[in-house]
Tab-separated table of C-alpha atoms in Angstrom:
chain	number	residue	atom	x	y	z
A	1	UNK	CA	-0.154	0.164	0.222
A	2	UNK	CA	1.496	3.855	-1.672
A	3	UNK	CA	1.026	5.995	1.499
A	4	UNK	CA	-0.214	9.338	0.943
A	5	UNK	CA	2.605	12.318	1.270
A	6	UNK	CA	0.899	15.769	2.613
A	7	UNK	CA	1.824	19.074	2.632
A	8	UNK	CA	2.791	20.400	6.248
A	9	UNK	CA	2.771	24.027	6.418
A	10	UNK	CA	4.176	24.887	9.693
A	11	UNK	CA	7.758	24.400	8.848
A	12	UNK	CA	10.167	24.538	5.918
A	13	UNK	CA	12.314	21.562	6.528
A	14	UNK	CA	15.636	21.297	4.466
A	15	UNK	CA	18.045	18.711	4.816
A	16	UNK	CA	22.018	20.091	5.924
A	17	UNK	CA	25.557	18.082	6.408
A	18	UNK	CA	27.115	20.885	8.744
A	19	UNK	CA	30.520	20.853	8.266
A	20	UNK	CA	32.137	22.761	10.556
A	21	UNK	CA	33.852	21.524	13.876
A	22	UNK	CA	30.753	20.301	16.404
A	23	UNK	CA	29.673	17.807	13.311
A	24	UNK	CA	32.890	16.519	12.745
A	25	UNK	CA	33.781	14.969	16.001
A	26	UNK	CA	30.211	13.899	17.019
A	27	UNK	CA	30.423	12.604	13.672
A	28	UNK	CA	26.285	12.516	12.352
A	29	UNK	CA	24.268	14.204	10.304
A	30	UNK	CA	21.918	16.758	11.396
A	31	UNK	CA	18.476	18.204	9.891
A	32	UNK	CA	17.737	22.104	9.778
A	33	UNK	CA	14.712	23.650	10.044
A	34	UNK	CA	13.765	26.985	9.150
A	35	UNK	CA	11.760	28.628	11.922
A	36	UNK	CA	10.050	31.823	10.221
A	37	UNK	CA	10.056	35.127	12.294
A	38	UNK	CA	12.426	33.819	14.609
A	39	UNK	CA	15.506	35.322	13.681
A	40	UNK	CA	18.232	35.059	16.451
A	41	UNK	CA	19.686	38.338	17.563
A	42	UNK	CA	22.099	38.359	20.748
A	43	UNK	CA	25.484	36.613	21.404
A	44	UNK	CA	25.691	34.289	25.161
A	45	UNK	CA	28.030	35.603	27.862
A	46	UNK	CA	29.052	32.647	30.684
A	47	UNK	CA	29.044	33.916	34.017
A	48	UNK	CA	32.214	35.609	33.569
A	49	UNK	CA	31.132	38.712	30.780
A	50	UNK	CA	33.693	36.170	27.934
A	51	UNK	CA	31.381	35.188	24.939
A	52	UNK	CA	30.171	31.685	24.335
A	53	UNK	CA	32.759	32.245	21.646
A	54	UNK	CA	35.589	30.646	23.938
A	55	UNK	CA	34.116	28.100	24.835
A	56	UNK	CA	37.417	25.734	24.384
A	57	UNK	CA	37.173	22.733	21.730
A	58	UNK	CA	39.391	20.278	24.186
A	59	UNK	CA	39.065	20.288	28.287
A	60	UNK	CA	41.767	18.582	30.595
A	61	UNK	CA	41.928	18.485	34.257
A	62	UNK	CA	44.515	16.775	36.128
A	63	UNK	CA	42.311	15.812	39.515
A	64	UNK	CA	44.441	13.232	41.166
A	65	UNK	CA	46.289	9.858	40.021
A	66	UNK	CA	43.841	7.576	38.992
A	67	UNK	CA	41.593	10.594	38.650
A	68	UNK	CA	41.516	13.295	35.246
A	69	UNK	CA	39.405	14.685	32.428
A	70	UNK	CA	40.724	14.756	29.188
A	71	UNK	CA	37.412	15.666	26.667
A	72	UNK	CA	36.133	17.188	24.030
A	73	UNK	CA	33.971	19.990	24.373
A	74	UNK	CA	31.152	19.630	21.991
A	75	UNK	CA	29.059	22.374	21.290
A	76	UNK	CA	26.923	23.786	18.820
A	77	UNK	CA	28.866	26.198	15.893
A	78	UNK	CA	24.839	28.444	16.219
A	79	UNK	CA	25.374	28.554	20.401
A	80	UNK	CA	29.647	29.444	19.956
A	81	UNK	CA	28.010	33.161	18.253
A	82	UNK	CA	25.107	33.879	18.881
A	83	UNK	CA	24.626	32.290	22.976
A	84	UNK	CA	21.820	29.944	23.873
A	85	UNK	CA	18.470	31.078	23.323
A	86	UNK	CA	15.894	31.169	26.083
A	87	UNK	CA	13.304	28.436	24.204
A	88	UNK	CA	9.189	26.831	25.447
A	89	UNK	CA	8.842	23.803	24.115
A	90	UNK	CA	5.308	22.435	23.678
A	91	UNK	CA	3.631	18.957	22.931
A	92	UNK	CA	2.464	18.277	19.726
A	93	UNK	CA	0.274	15.158	18.757
A	94	UNK	CA	1.519	12.566	16.140
A	95	UNK	CA	-0.439	12.016	13.120
A	96	UNK	CA	-2.798	8.635	13.785
A	97	UNK	CA	-3.451	8.565	10.333
A	98	UNK	CA	-0.361	8.549	8.194
A	99	UNK	CA	1.549	6.245	11.392
A	100	UNK	CA	-1.526	3.171	10.733
A	101	UNK	CA	-1.170	3.871	6.866
A	102	UNK	CA	2.315	2.908	7.148
A	103	UNK	CA	2.832	0.483	9.265
A	104	UNK	CA	-0.770	-1.217	7.293
A	105	UNK	CA	1.492	-1.187	4.749
A	106	UNK	CA	3.959	-2.407	5.136
A	107	UNK	CA	3.217	-5.054	8.038
A	108	UNK	CA	-1.030	-5.887	7.278
A	109	UNK	CA	-2.740	-4.962	10.009
A	110	UNK	CA	-5.037	-7.268	10.978
A	111	UNK	CA	-5.989	-6.547	14.771
A	112	UNK	CA	-6.782	-2.854	17.243
A	113	UNK	CA	-7.440	-2.325	20.416
A	114	UNK	CA	-7.663	-0.111	22.959
A	115	UNK	CA	-6.096	-1.485	26.064
A	116	UNK	CA	-4.629	0.444	29.285
A	117	UNK	CA	-1.317	2.050	30.125
A	118	UNK	CA	-0.048	2.538	33.547
A	119	UNK	CA	2.864	3.396	33.108
A	120	UNK	CA	0.729	7.034	31.613
A	121	UNK	CA	-2.154	8.617	32.392
A	122	UNK	CA	-3.567	8.024	28.795
A	123	UNK	CA	-4.839	4.985	27.420
A	124	UNK	CA	-3.512	3.329	23.892
A	125	UNK	CA	-4.173	1.651	21.518
A	126	UNK	CA	-2.212	-1.269	19.907
A	127	UNK	CA	-2.701	-2.403	16.269
A	128	UNK	CA	-1.655	-6.264	15.136
A	129	UNK	CA	0.139	-7.504	12.152
A	130	UNK	CA	-0.854	-10.887	10.085
A	131	UNK	CA	3.139	-11.316	10.828
A	132	UNK	CA	3.476	-11.023	14.542
A	133	UNK	CA	4.312	-7.226	13.846
A	134	UNK	CA	2.752	-4.176	17.121
A	135	UNK	CA	2.585	-0.960	17.310
A	136	UNK	CA	1.288	1.058	20.248
A	137	UNK	CA	-0.455	5.431	19.952
A	138	UNK	CA	0.112	6.793	22.969
A	139	UNK	CA	-1.968	9.792	24.439
A	140	UNK	CA	-5.757	10.214	23.495
A	141	UNK	CA	-4.597	12.626	21.588
A	142	UNK	CA	-1.066	10.882	20.396
A	143	UNK	CA	2.007	12.080	21.423
A	144	UNK	CA	3.654	8.363	21.109
A	145	UNK	CA	3.823	5.652	19.146
A	146	UNK	CA	6.122	2.561	19.960
A	147	UNK	CA	6.609	-0.301	16.786
A	148	UNK	CA	7.773	-3.662	17.397
A	149	UNK	CA	8.758	-6.344	14.711
A	150	UNK	CA	10.020	-9.503	14.870
A	151	UNK	CA	12.778	-8.440	13.286
A	152	UNK	CA	14.160	-6.251	15.430
A	153	UNK	CA	13.891	-8.942	17.616
A	154	UNK	CA	16.427	-11.256	15.618
A	155	UNK	CA	18.743	-8.210	15.459
A	156	UNK	CA	18.326	-7.882	19.441
A	157	UNK	CA	19.155	-10.462	20.484
A	158	UNK	CA	22.151	-11.058	17.537
A	159	UNK	CA	24.381	-7.591	18.737
A	160	UNK	CA	26.194	-9.320	22.271
A	161	UNK	CA	27.626	-5.834	23.480
A	162	UNK	CA	27.936	-7.328	26.959
A	163	UNK	CA	32.265	-8.654	27.021
A	164	UNK	CA	31.826	-12.528	27.564
A	165	UNK	CA	33.358	-15.277	24.608
A	166	UNK	CA	29.952	-14.871	22.294
A	167	UNK	CA	30.276	-10.904	23.138
A	168	UNK	CA	30.309	-9.420	19.604
A	169	UNK	CA	29.690	-5.374	19.796
A	170	UNK	CA	32.580	-4.691	17.776
A	171	UNK	CA	31.402	-6.068	15.105
A	172	UNK	CA	28.302	-3.559	14.775
A	173	UNK	CA	30.231	0.162	14.526
A	174	UNK	CA	29.104	3.083	14.610
A	175	UNK	CA	29.158	5.642	11.716
A	176	UNK	CA	30.245	3.466	9.193
A	177	UNK	CA	27.942	3.667	6.089
A	178	UNK	CA	26.985	-0.157	3.581
A	179	UNK	CA	27.973	0.722	-0.217
A	180	UNK	CA	24.041	-1.991	-0.232
A	181	UNK	CA	22.177	1.359	2.098
A	182	UNK	CA	24.319	4.681	2.685
A	183	UNK	CA	23.760	6.565	6.032
A	184	UNK	CA	22.696	9.846	3.515
A	185	UNK	CA	19.153	6.899	2.266
A	186	UNK	CA	19.175	5.770	5.458
A	187	UNK	CA	18.709	9.537	7.249
A	188	UNK	CA	16.098	10.509	4.331
A	189	UNK	CA	14.110	7.605	5.503
A	190	UNK	CA	13.469	8.398	8.728
A	191	UNK	CA	13.194	11.954	7.709
A	192	UNK	CA	10.234	12.043	5.723
A	193	UNK	CA	9.409	9.358	8.013
A	194	UNK	CA	9.159	11.711	10.496
A	195	UNK	CA	7.557	14.763	9.703
A	196	UNK	CA	5.082	12.745	7.956
A	197	UNK	CA	4.510	11.655	11.407
A	198	UNK	CA	4.230	15.863	12.397
A	199	UNK	CA	7.898	16.547	13.821
A	200	UNK	CA	8.231	20.338	13.206
A	201	UNK	CA	11.635	20.590	15.021
A	202	UNK	CA	15.314	19.624	13.190
A	203	UNK	CA	17.944	16.745	14.550
A	204	UNK	CA	19.864	14.582	14.229
A	205	UNK	CA	21.220	11.199	14.379
A	206	UNK	CA	23.469	8.645	15.549
A	207	UNK	CA	24.268	5.484	14.014
A	208	UNK	CA	25.112	1.516	14.548
A	209	UNK	CA	25.972	-0.435	10.871
A	210	UNK	CA	23.710	-3.525	10.419
A	211	UNK	CA	26.062	-5.246	8.182
A	212	UNK	CA	23.180	-8.556	6.602
A	213	UNK	CA	26.265	-10.820	6.194
A	214	UNK	CA	27.478	-10.427	9.743
A	215	UNK	CA	24.166	-10.288	10.701
A	216	UNK	CA	24.562	-13.597	9.650
A	217	UNK	CA	27.575	-14.799	10.504
A	218	UNK	CA	26.122	-13.896	14.553
A	219	UNK	CA	22.724	-14.263	14.707
A	220	UNK	CA	22.733	-16.836	17.537
A	221	UNK	CA	19.712	-15.670	21.026
A	222	UNK	CA	20.746	-16.584	23.788
A	223	UNK	CA	18.812	-19.206	25.806
A	224	UNK	CA	16.746	-19.632	28.998
A	225	UNK	CA	19.809	-22.229	29.523
A	226	UNK	CA	22.197	-19.846	29.248
A	227	UNK	CA	23.315	-21.989	25.694
A	228	UNK	CA	23.429	-19.975	22.494
A	229	UNK	CA	20.964	-20.644	18.769
A	230	UNK	CA	21.559	-19.989	15.670
A	231	UNK	CA	18.295	-18.133	14.821
A	232	UNK	CA	16.740	-19.465	11.767
A	233	UNK	CA	15.776	-16.061	10.009
A	234	UNK	CA	17.108	-15.608	6.124
A	235	UNK	CA	18.752	-12.862	5.749
A	236	UNK	CA	18.666	-10.465	2.921
A	237	UNK	CA	19.877	-8.142	1.463
A	238	UNK	CA	17.284	-5.103	2.231
A	239	UNK	CA	18.048	-6.741	6.446
A	240	UNK	CA	21.346	-3.979	6.028
A	241	UNK	CA	20.423	-1.039	8.032
A	242	UNK	CA	21.393	1.242	11.081
A	243	UNK	CA	19.500	1.276	14.536
A	244	UNK	CA	19.410	4.606	14.739
A	245	UNK	CA	19.340	6.958	18.232
A	246	UNK	CA	17.485	10.367	17.239
A	247	UNK	CA	17.498	13.251	19.093
A	248	UNK	CA	15.224	16.606	18.966
A	249	UNK	CA	17.707	19.557	18.299
A	250	UNK	CA	16.906	22.901	20.677
A	251	UNK	CA	19.743	25.667	19.879
A	252	UNK	CA	21.021	22.835	18.053
A	253	UNK	CA	21.781	21.245	21.318
A	254	UNK	CA	20.243	16.843	21.370
A	255	UNK	CA	17.533	17.277	23.831
A	256	UNK	CA	18.074	14.774	25.833
A	257	UNK	CA	14.921	13.009	28.962
A	258	UNK	CA	15.981	14.353	31.896
A	259	UNK	CA	14.531	10.920	33.165
A	260	UNK	CA	17.152	8.678	31.322
A	261	UNK	CA	20.328	10.246	34.040
A	262	UNK	CA	18.947	7.708	35.869
A	263	UNK	CA	20.800	5.605	34.498
A	264	UNK	CA	24.541	6.397	32.893
A	265	UNK	CA	24.544	5.875	29.692
A	266	UNK	CA	26.412	7.957	27.115
A	267	UNK	CA	25.117	10.260	24.851
A	268	UNK	CA	25.146	8.214	22.050
A	269	UNK	CA	23.352	5.640	23.111
A	270	UNK	CA	20.276	6.788	25.021
A	271	UNK	CA	18.736	8.854	22.868
A	272	UNK	CA	14.555	9.785	23.693
A	273	UNK	CA	13.715	8.069	19.582
A	274	UNK	CA	14.874	5.072	18.244
A	275	UNK	CA	14.574	3.648	15.464
A	276	UNK	CA	15.898	0.488	13.363
A	277	UNK	CA	15.559	1.948	9.461
A	278	UNK	CA	16.846	-1.477	7.098
A	279	UNK	CA	17.198	-1.065	3.738
A	280	UNK	CA	13.117	-3.157	3.145
A	281	UNK	CA	11.396	-1.155	5.539
A	282	UNK	CA	11.625	0.688	9.020
A	283	UNK	CA	11.817	-2.886	11.089
A	284	UNK	CA	11.402	-1.100	15.041
A	285	UNK	CA	10.294	2.639	15.921
A	286	UNK	CA	10.473	4.137	19.615
A	287	UNK	CA	8.913	7.659	19.848
A	288	UNK	CA	8.083	9.245	22.345
A	289	UNK	CA	7.292	13.265	22.913
A	290	UNK	CA	7.168	15.631	19.382
A	291	UNK	CA	7.933	19.457	20.330
A	292	UNK	CA	7.441	22.953	18.446
A	293	UNK	CA	10.317	25.413	20.257
A	294	UNK	CA	9.491	29.066	20.987
A	295	UNK	CA	12.920	31.460	21.122
A	296	UNK	CA	13.365	34.303	22.860
A	297	UNK	CA	15.938	37.039	21.791
A	298	UNK	CA	17.405	36.519	25.615
A	299	UNK	CA	19.810	34.140	26.051
A	300	UNK	CA	21.170	31.699	29.174
A	301	UNK	CA	23.564	32.899	31.927
A	302	UNK	CA	26.065	29.361	31.077
A	303	UNK	CA	28.581	28.870	33.960
A	304	UNK	CA	31.871	29.299	32.387
A	305	UNK	CA	33.259	25.069	31.315
A	306	UNK	CA	35.905	25.682	34.141
A	307	UNK	CA	33.178	26.552	36.496
A	308	UNK	CA	31.712	23.498	35.528
A	309	UNK	CA	35.104	21.514	35.443
A	310	UNK	CA	35.178	22.170	39.195
A	311	UNK	CA	31.848	21.126	39.841
A	312	UNK	CA	32.261	17.648	37.807
A	313	UNK	CA	35.350	17.311	39.866
A	314	UNK	CA	34.222	17.390	43.312
A	315	UNK	CA	31.903	15.229	42.499
A	316	UNK	CA	34.893	12.390	41.265
A	317	UNK	CA	36.199	13.004	44.318
A	318	UNK	CA	34.202	11.470	46.069
A	319	UNK	CA	34.340	7.661	44.688
A	320	UNK	CA	36.962	5.709	45.535
A	321	UNK	CA	40.109	6.662	45.303
A	322	UNK	CA	40.944	3.336	43.689
A	323	UNK	CA	38.342	3.821	41.021
A	324	UNK	CA	40.117	5.049	37.746
A	325	UNK	CA	37.803	7.401	36.756
A	326	UNK	CA	38.368	10.000	33.095
A	327	UNK	CA	36.254	11.904	31.802
A	328	UNK	CA	36.704	11.675	27.899
A	329	UNK	CA	33.303	13.936	26.106
A	330	UNK	CA	32.062	17.002	27.065
A	331	UNK	CA	28.462	18.004	24.730
A	332	UNK	CA	25.961	20.668	25.296
A	333	UNK	CA	22.610	19.691	25.384
A	334	UNK	CA	19.510	20.690	26.241
A	335	UNK	CA	16.470	18.581	29.021
A	336	UNK	CA	13.013	19.952	28.791
A	337	UNK	CA	11.644	21.137	32.298
A	338	UNK	CA	8.094	20.062	32.854
A	339	UNK	CA	6.029	23.502	32.633
A	340	UNK	CA	2.093	22.362	33.218
A	341	UNK	CA	0.793	19.153	30.944
A	342	UNK	CA	2.459	19.633	27.407
A	343	UNK	CA	3.995	22.435	28.113
A	344	UNK	CA	7.825	23.011	29.296
A	345	UNK	CA	10.774	25.224	29.367
A	346	UNK	CA	14.311	23.580	27.848
A	347	UNK	CA	16.988	23.301	29.906
A	348	UNK	CA	21.071	23.909	28.412
A	349	UNK	CA	22.930	21.164	30.725
A	350	UNK	CA	26.825	19.921	30.431
A	351	UNK	CA	26.603	16.433	29.490
A	352	UNK	CA	30.150	16.107	30.472
A	353	UNK	CA	30.496	11.408	30.041
A	354	UNK	CA	33.709	8.675	30.021
A	355	UNK	CA	34.942	5.506	31.104
A	356	UNK	CA	35.427	4.062	35.066
A	357	UNK	CA	37.109	0.745	36.101
A	358	UNK	CA	36.808	-0.383	39.105
A	359	UNK	CA	38.134	-2.971	41.244
A	360	UNK	CA	36.238	-5.698	42.792
A	361	UNK	CA	37.611	-8.604	44.926
A	362	UNK	CA	36.933	-12.347	43.524
A	363	UNK	CA	37.239	-10.280	39.943
A	364	UNK	CA	39.869	-11.299	37.649
A	365	UNK	CA	40.044	-8.096	35.876
A	366	UNK	CA	39.069	-4.603	36.698
A	367	UNK	CA	34.900	-3.789	35.204
A	368	UNK	CA	35.264	-0.968	32.865
A	369	UNK	CA	31.748	1.102	32.049
A	370	UNK	CA	30.100	4.011	30.988
A	371	UNK	CA	29.931	7.123	33.709
A	372	UNK	CA	28.261	10.246	32.461
A	373	UNK	CA	27.844	13.407	34.831
A	374	UNK	CA	25.310	16.470	34.022
A	375	UNK	CA	25.581	20.066	35.330
A	376	UNK	CA	22.478	22.361	34.821
A	377	UNK	CA	24.702	24.900	33.327
A	378	UNK	CA	22.599	28.020	34.676
A	379	UNK	CA	22.469	26.165	37.815
A	380	UNK	CA	25.461	24.428	38.894
A	381	UNK	CA	23.321	21.768	40.329
A	382	UNK	CA	24.397	17.684	39.163
A	383	UNK	CA	21.405	16.450	37.692
């Protein structure tokens, strides 16, 4: 079934590859959106009175023998040049008709049911298909969608990031374009889908590459008894694709869900939106909280990076001195703070991420994992 195209008058979306230093550090493609009547005029300053342009591209701080900051600093050029403009956001409704027609066209819907949704105030709508695929639309006014398929289940079962003898995470690299389905083709598919679903914000995409030949070789799923069994899928060239972690942008910075901070995952793996997109079809989509953002001419007075680094250092010093901690990346992000039921104030936040190495009694080697600190760029509060 073909999906009808509709004209949207809310915003003009254009595909723009950012070639400045910030985008090169991120290794991602960014889609820009025009905001008619919202020309940004004022240059931002930190609390020292220095221009935001003075933020360095890297930062080093020796805290102790086992703790240090040796990080690249990722700040959008627009923020360096014009400051972080105060912004509010309103949650908007998704296009239920388009999502239904897209899902039906790819997976053939056979059932629909309204079900209780304990996680949210409103019920959700369940759609089932002939091949076991499922889609949930959340809220009486649709604000989120989860779509899962057997293809997605097989892909996730195949990727084994746990550090044991079955580890294969390095066979699914980041930002590696495939000859048979390029990153550019994937991003166009994602952008078109989100635009038709109702998105009016610019987006930023991080990719994890799925090579169909490697999926064929690695397709073993963990069983209840701890053994691994070959997945019975016949992989084809149409299964080449990408796991896409997608961020909406505010002031060209990624919008991050504050609740996700508790998990301590790195920015690239912890987006509010995720899609698995193959050459043949969209295998999954988990999309929540579509925003329409309005900017003011006023800029937020942000703390200097020196101040932020010292606040982070205090947190690192509170950890066991034997733990080795190195901050390797510092990102400026945005976090929506709820004002009312569907309205938010966007807040600039510094996200400092890196690795920690801990040694536990009885282990023959240290545990190495991610560590993330989030600091409010205005107040200095640890989030």
